[in-house]
mmCIF file of C-alpha atoms in Angstrom:
data_model
loop_
_atom_site.group_PDB
_atom_site.id
_atom_site.type_symbol
_atom_site.label_atom_id
_atom_site.label_comp_id
_atom_site.label_asym_id
_atom_site.label_seq_id
_atom_site.Cartn_x
_atom_site.Cartn_y
_atom_site.Cartn_z
ATOM 1 C CA UNK A 1 43.002 -5.403 -14.748
ATOM 2 C CA UNK A 2 45.016 -4.893 -11.570
ATOM 3 C CA UNK A 3 45.260 -6.816 -8.286
ATOM 4 C CA UNK A 4 43.134 -7.981 -6.533
ATOM 5 C CA UNK A 5 40.844 -8.406 -9.561
ATOM 6 C CA UNK A 6 43.398 -10.367 -11.591
ATOM 7 C CA UNK A 7 43.834 -13.062 -8.912
ATOM 8 C CA UNK A 8 42.786 -16.627 -9.664
ATOM 9 C CA UNK A 9 39.291 -17.305 -8.362
ATOM 10 C CA UNK A 10 38.315 -13.598 -8.256
ATOM 11 C CA UNK A 11 35.541 -14.094 -10.797
ATOM 12 C CA UNK A 12 37.223 -11.685 -13.210
ATOM 13 C CA UNK A 13 39.269 -12.716 -16.232
ATOM 14 C CA UNK A 14 41.311 -10.728 -18.738
ATOM 15 C CA UNK A 15 39.264 -9.740 -21.784
ATOM 16 C CA UNK A 16 36.019 -10.860 -20.147
ATOM 17 C CA UNK A 17 32.833 -9.683 -21.796
ATOM 18 C CA UNK A 18 29.736 -8.189 -20.262
ATOM 19 C CA UNK A 19 26.211 -9.424 -20.580
ATOM 20 C CA UNK A 20 22.893 -7.937 -19.630
ATOM 21 C CA UNK A 21 19.700 -6.384 -20.905
ATOM 22 C CA UNK A 22 18.123 -2.967 -21.024
ATOM 23 C CA UNK A 23 14.841 -1.431 -22.095
ATOM 24 C CA UNK A 24 14.812 1.618 -24.302
ATOM 25 C CA UNK A 25 12.322 3.798 -26.129
ATOM 26 C CA UNK A 26 13.268 4.109 -29.814
ATOM 27 C CA UNK A 27 11.405 7.427 -30.002
ATOM 28 C CA UNK A 28 13.920 8.830 -27.480
ATOM 29 C CA UNK A 29 17.049 8.029 -29.531
ATOM 30 C CA UNK A 30 18.632 11.327 -30.628
ATOM 31 C CA UNK A 31 19.961 11.465 -34.176
ATOM 32 C CA UNK A 32 22.824 13.908 -33.692
ATOM 33 C CA UNK A 33 25.431 14.586 -31.042
ATOM 34 C CA UNK A 34 26.333 12.702 -27.883
ATOM 35 C CA UNK A 35 23.290 12.564 -25.627
ATOM 36 C CA UNK A 36 22.255 10.714 -22.462
ATOM 37 C CA UNK A 37 18.700 9.367 -22.372
ATOM 38 C CA UNK A 38 17.850 8.658 -18.764
ATOM 39 C CA UNK A 39 16.078 5.507 -17.594
ATOM 40 C CA UNK A 40 13.357 7.477 -15.791
ATOM 41 C CA UNK A 41 11.525 7.586 -19.132
ATOM 42 C CA UNK A 42 11.509 3.767 -19.088
ATOM 43 C CA UNK A 43 10.536 3.282 -15.448
ATOM 44 C CA UNK A 44 7.734 5.859 -15.784
ATOM 45 C CA UNK A 45 6.126 3.408 -18.241
ATOM 46 C CA UNK A 46 5.714 0.779 -15.519
ATOM 47 C CA UNK A 47 8.956 -1.164 -15.969
ATOM 48 C CA UNK A 48 10.582 -2.026 -12.630
ATOM 49 C CA UNK A 49 14.040 -0.576 -11.982
ATOM 50 C CA UNK A 50 15.359 -4.112 -11.494
ATOM 51 C CA UNK A 51 14.195 -4.988 -15.032
ATOM 52 C CA UNK A 52 14.996 -1.760 -16.900
ATOM 53 C CA UNK A 53 18.754 -2.385 -16.826
ATOM 54 C CA UNK A 54 20.904 -5.335 -15.781
ATOM 55 C CA UNK A 55 24.629 -5.732 -16.216
ATOM 56 C CA UNK A 56 26.562 -8.889 -15.397
ATOM 57 C CA UNK A 57 30.053 -7.822 -14.369
ATOM 58 C CA UNK A 58 32.216 -10.776 -13.385
ATOM 59 C CA UNK A 59 30.562 -12.343 -10.325
ATOM 60 C CA UNK A 60 28.224 -9.327 -9.840
ATOM 61 C CA UNK A 61 24.897 -8.369 -11.354
ATOM 62 C CA UNK A 62 24.003 -4.691 -11.187
ATOM 63 C CA UNK A 63 20.515 -3.334 -11.831
ATOM 64 C CA UNK A 64 19.147 0.149 -12.233
ATOM 65 C CA UNK A 65 18.104 -0.013 -8.565
ATOM 66 C CA UNK A 66 21.840 -0.136 -7.666
ATOM 67 C CA UNK A 67 22.637 3.245 -9.248
ATOM 68 C CA UNK A 68 23.768 5.855 -6.731
ATOM 69 C CA UNK A 69 21.233 8.586 -7.486
ATOM 70 C CA UNK A 70 23.166 11.272 -5.605
ATOM 71 C CA UNK A 71 25.933 10.912 -8.197
ATOM 72 C CA UNK A 72 23.571 11.263 -11.165
ATOM 73 C CA UNK A 73 20.757 9.626 -13.074
ATOM 74 C CA UNK A 74 21.397 6.376 -14.888
ATOM 75 C CA UNK A 75 20.891 6.319 -18.615
ATOM 76 C CA UNK A 76 21.883 5.142 -22.065
ATOM 77 C CA UNK A 77 24.355 7.247 -24.000
ATOM 78 C CA UNK A 78 23.943 7.667 -27.756
ATOM 79 C CA UNK A 79 26.337 9.215 -30.246
ATOM 80 C CA UNK A 80 24.731 10.310 -33.527
ATOM 81 C CA UNK A 81 21.874 7.832 -33.075
ATOM 82 C CA UNK A 82 24.115 4.869 -32.181
ATOM 83 C CA UNK A 83 24.520 3.139 -28.812
ATOM 84 C CA UNK A 84 27.604 4.589 -27.081
ATOM 85 C CA UNK A 85 27.423 3.086 -23.577
ATOM 86 C CA UNK A 86 25.771 3.869 -20.271
ATOM 87 C CA UNK A 87 25.796 6.434 -17.476
ATOM 88 C CA UNK A 88 25.720 4.423 -14.256
ATOM 89 C CA UNK A 89 27.499 4.439 -10.862
ATOM 90 C CA UNK A 90 27.353 1.853 -8.096
ATOM 91 C CA UNK A 91 29.501 0.512 -5.265
ATOM 92 C CA UNK A 92 30.330 -3.113 -4.554
ATOM 93 C CA UNK A 93 32.180 -4.966 -1.811
ATOM 94 C CA UNK A 94 35.079 -7.111 -3.012
ATOM 95 C CA UNK A 95 37.574 -8.905 -0.728
ATOM 96 C CA UNK A 96 36.579 -6.713 2.238
ATOM 97 C CA UNK A 97 37.005 -3.350 0.430
ATOM 98 C CA UNK A 98 34.471 -1.081 -1.239
ATOM 99 C CA UNK A 99 34.951 -0.226 -4.915
ATOM 100 C CA UNK A 100 33.048 2.053 -7.238
ATOM 101 C CA UNK A 101 31.938 0.825 -10.660
ATOM 102 C CA UNK A 102 31.407 3.784 -13.006
ATOM 103 C CA UNK A 103 30.154 3.665 -16.581
ATOM 104 C CA UNK A 104 30.483 6.964 -18.395
ATOM 105 C CA UNK A 105 29.506 6.463 -22.018
ATOM 106 C CA UNK A 106 31.718 3.758 -23.471
ATOM 107 C CA UNK A 107 34.245 3.870 -20.575
ATOM 108 C CA UNK A 108 34.105 1.680 -17.473
ATOM 109 C CA UNK A 109 36.341 2.240 -14.456
ATOM 110 C CA UNK A 110 36.583 0.558 -11.063
ATOM 111 C CA UNK A 111 38.187 2.539 -8.239
ATOM 112 C CA UNK A 112 38.873 1.821 -4.582
ATOM 113 C CA UNK A 113 36.775 3.901 -2.124
ATOM 114 C CA UNK A 114 38.033 5.413 1.158
ATOM 115 C CA UNK A 115 35.058 3.973 3.152
ATOM 116 C CA UNK A 116 34.294 7.362 4.741
ATOM 117 C CA UNK A 117 30.613 8.120 4.200
ATOM 118 C CA UNK A 118 29.758 11.475 2.602
ATOM 119 C CA UNK A 119 26.655 13.191 1.252
ATOM 120 C CA UNK A 120 27.065 11.579 -2.165
ATOM 121 C CA UNK A 121 28.230 8.054 -1.444
ATOM 122 C CA UNK A 122 27.843 5.955 1.722
ATOM 123 C CA UNK A 123 31.187 4.251 0.990
ATOM 124 C CA UNK A 124 33.236 7.366 0.393
ATOM 125 C CA UNK A 125 35.247 9.013 -2.319
ATOM 126 C CA UNK A 126 37.580 7.238 -4.768
ATOM 127 C CA UNK A 127 41.143 6.905 -3.473
ATOM 128 C CA UNK A 128 43.726 8.308 -5.875
ATOM 129 C CA UNK A 129 43.523 8.041 -9.644
ATOM 130 C CA UNK A 130 44.163 4.312 -10.060
ATOM 131 C CA UNK A 131 41.464 2.388 -11.887
ATOM 132 C CA UNK A 132 41.681 -1.304 -11.090
ATOM 133 C CA UNK A 133 39.616 -2.307 -14.098
ATOM 134 C CA UNK A 134 39.409 -0.340 -17.337
ATOM 135 C CA UNK A 135 36.950 -1.509 -19.955
ATOM 136 C CA UNK A 136 34.764 -0.205 -22.762
ATOM 137 C CA UNK A 137 31.258 -0.860 -24.011
ATOM 138 C CA UNK A 138 31.213 -1.566 -27.718
ATOM 139 C CA UNK A 139 28.752 -3.476 -29.794
ATOM 140 C CA UNK A 140 31.549 -5.922 -30.571
ATOM 141 C CA UNK A 141 32.539 -6.997 -27.047
ATOM 142 C CA UNK A 142 29.435 -6.405 -24.937
ATOM 143 C CA UNK A 143 26.639 -8.943 -25.045
ATOM 144 C CA UNK A 144 24.038 -6.379 -24.011
ATOM 145 C CA UNK A 145 20.679 -6.897 -25.631
ATOM 146 C CA UNK A 146 17.877 -4.358 -25.782
ATOM 147 C CA UNK A 147 14.883 -6.268 -24.463
ATOM 148 C CA UNK A 148 11.854 -4.753 -26.157
ATOM 149 C CA UNK A 149 10.542 -1.313 -26.840
ATOM 150 C CA UNK A 150 9.005 0.465 -23.890
ATOM 151 C CA UNK A 151 5.429 -0.791 -23.373
ATOM 152 C CA UNK A 152 2.813 1.856 -23.844
ATOM 153 C CA UNK A 153 4.999 3.975 -26.090
ATOM 154 C CA UNK A 154 3.077 5.774 -28.832
ATOM 155 C CA UNK A 155 3.799 4.268 -32.267
ATOM 156 C CA UNK A 156 5.661 6.446 -34.738
ATOM 157 C CA UNK A 157 3.738 7.881 -37.738
ATOM 158 C CA UNK A 158 5.382 5.370 -40.095
ATOM 159 C CA UNK A 159 4.136 2.520 -37.888
ATOM 160 C CA UNK A 160 0.600 3.910 -37.976
ATOM 161 C CA UNK A 161 0.795 4.198 -41.766
ATOM 162 C CA UNK A 162 1.907 0.570 -42.142
ATOM 163 C CA UNK A 163 -0.830 -0.638 -39.779
ATOM 164 C CA UNK A 164 -3.508 1.288 -41.696
ATOM 165 C CA UNK A 165 -2.163 -0.004 -45.001
ATOM 166 C CA UNK A 166 -2.274 -3.559 -43.622
ATOM 167 C CA UNK A 167 -5.830 -3.185 -42.329
ATOM 168 C CA UNK A 168 -6.863 -1.686 -45.685
ATOM 169 C CA UNK A 169 -5.290 -4.622 -47.524
ATOM 170 C CA UNK A 170 -7.107 -7.127 -45.313
ATOM 171 C CA UNK A 171 -10.396 -5.278 -45.843
ATOM 172 C CA UNK A 172 -9.871 -5.187 -49.626
ATOM 173 C CA UNK A 173 -9.072 -8.914 -49.728
ATOM 174 C CA UNK A 174 -12.157 -9.779 -47.640
ATOM 175 C CA UNK A 175 -14.413 -7.606 -49.817
ATOM 176 C CA UNK A 176 -12.992 -9.109 -53.008
ATOM 177 C CA UNK A 177 -13.514 -12.652 -51.663
ATOM 178 C CA UNK A 178 -17.130 -11.826 -50.689
ATOM 179 C CA UNK A 179 -17.839 -10.300 -54.128
ATOM 180 C CA UNK A 180 -16.385 -13.376 -55.855
ATOM 181 C CA UNK A 181 -18.503 -15.678 -53.642
ATOM 182 C CA UNK A 182 -21.694 -13.748 -54.491
ATOM 183 C CA UNK A 183 -20.910 -13.840 -58.229
ATOM 184 C CA UNK A 184 -20.615 -17.643 -58.247
ATOM 185 C CA UNK A 185 -23.767 -18.189 -56.215
#
């Protein structure tokens, strides 16, 4: 963490963790390779962009609605079926200057912007190569909780099989109880 983010009272602390929530569709998780699953599959199921993804970053809270679409879709990155981070870009104003927060898989960078609007970003391009904050998403240091499965998602075949087995078991138990009641009457 570099100045001005390491100053007392900035809202940022060394080794700070992240917190937040995100919705995901377990049927969309790829089993091999590094793959981005974009949040449009979540929002198309009626989940608001402000609810689909939230990330508390120091004194800021970013939501999916903050993603700069011109720089790419926001999504969850998986590596061989395991959470690997996010794909997300947004700008934020800090101490009178614009900075860009960029999550690319497990890596997080924060860079100063030149404040010259362009076709991709209203606050400009990153200045130089300096990243003022470098961080990583890992399951060990990020308190990011998947909320619930996407509503309206079609259950997997194994889920259907378990539900049918459960209904069959309930039906069998009810029939057995009725037969026993008739035999004692």
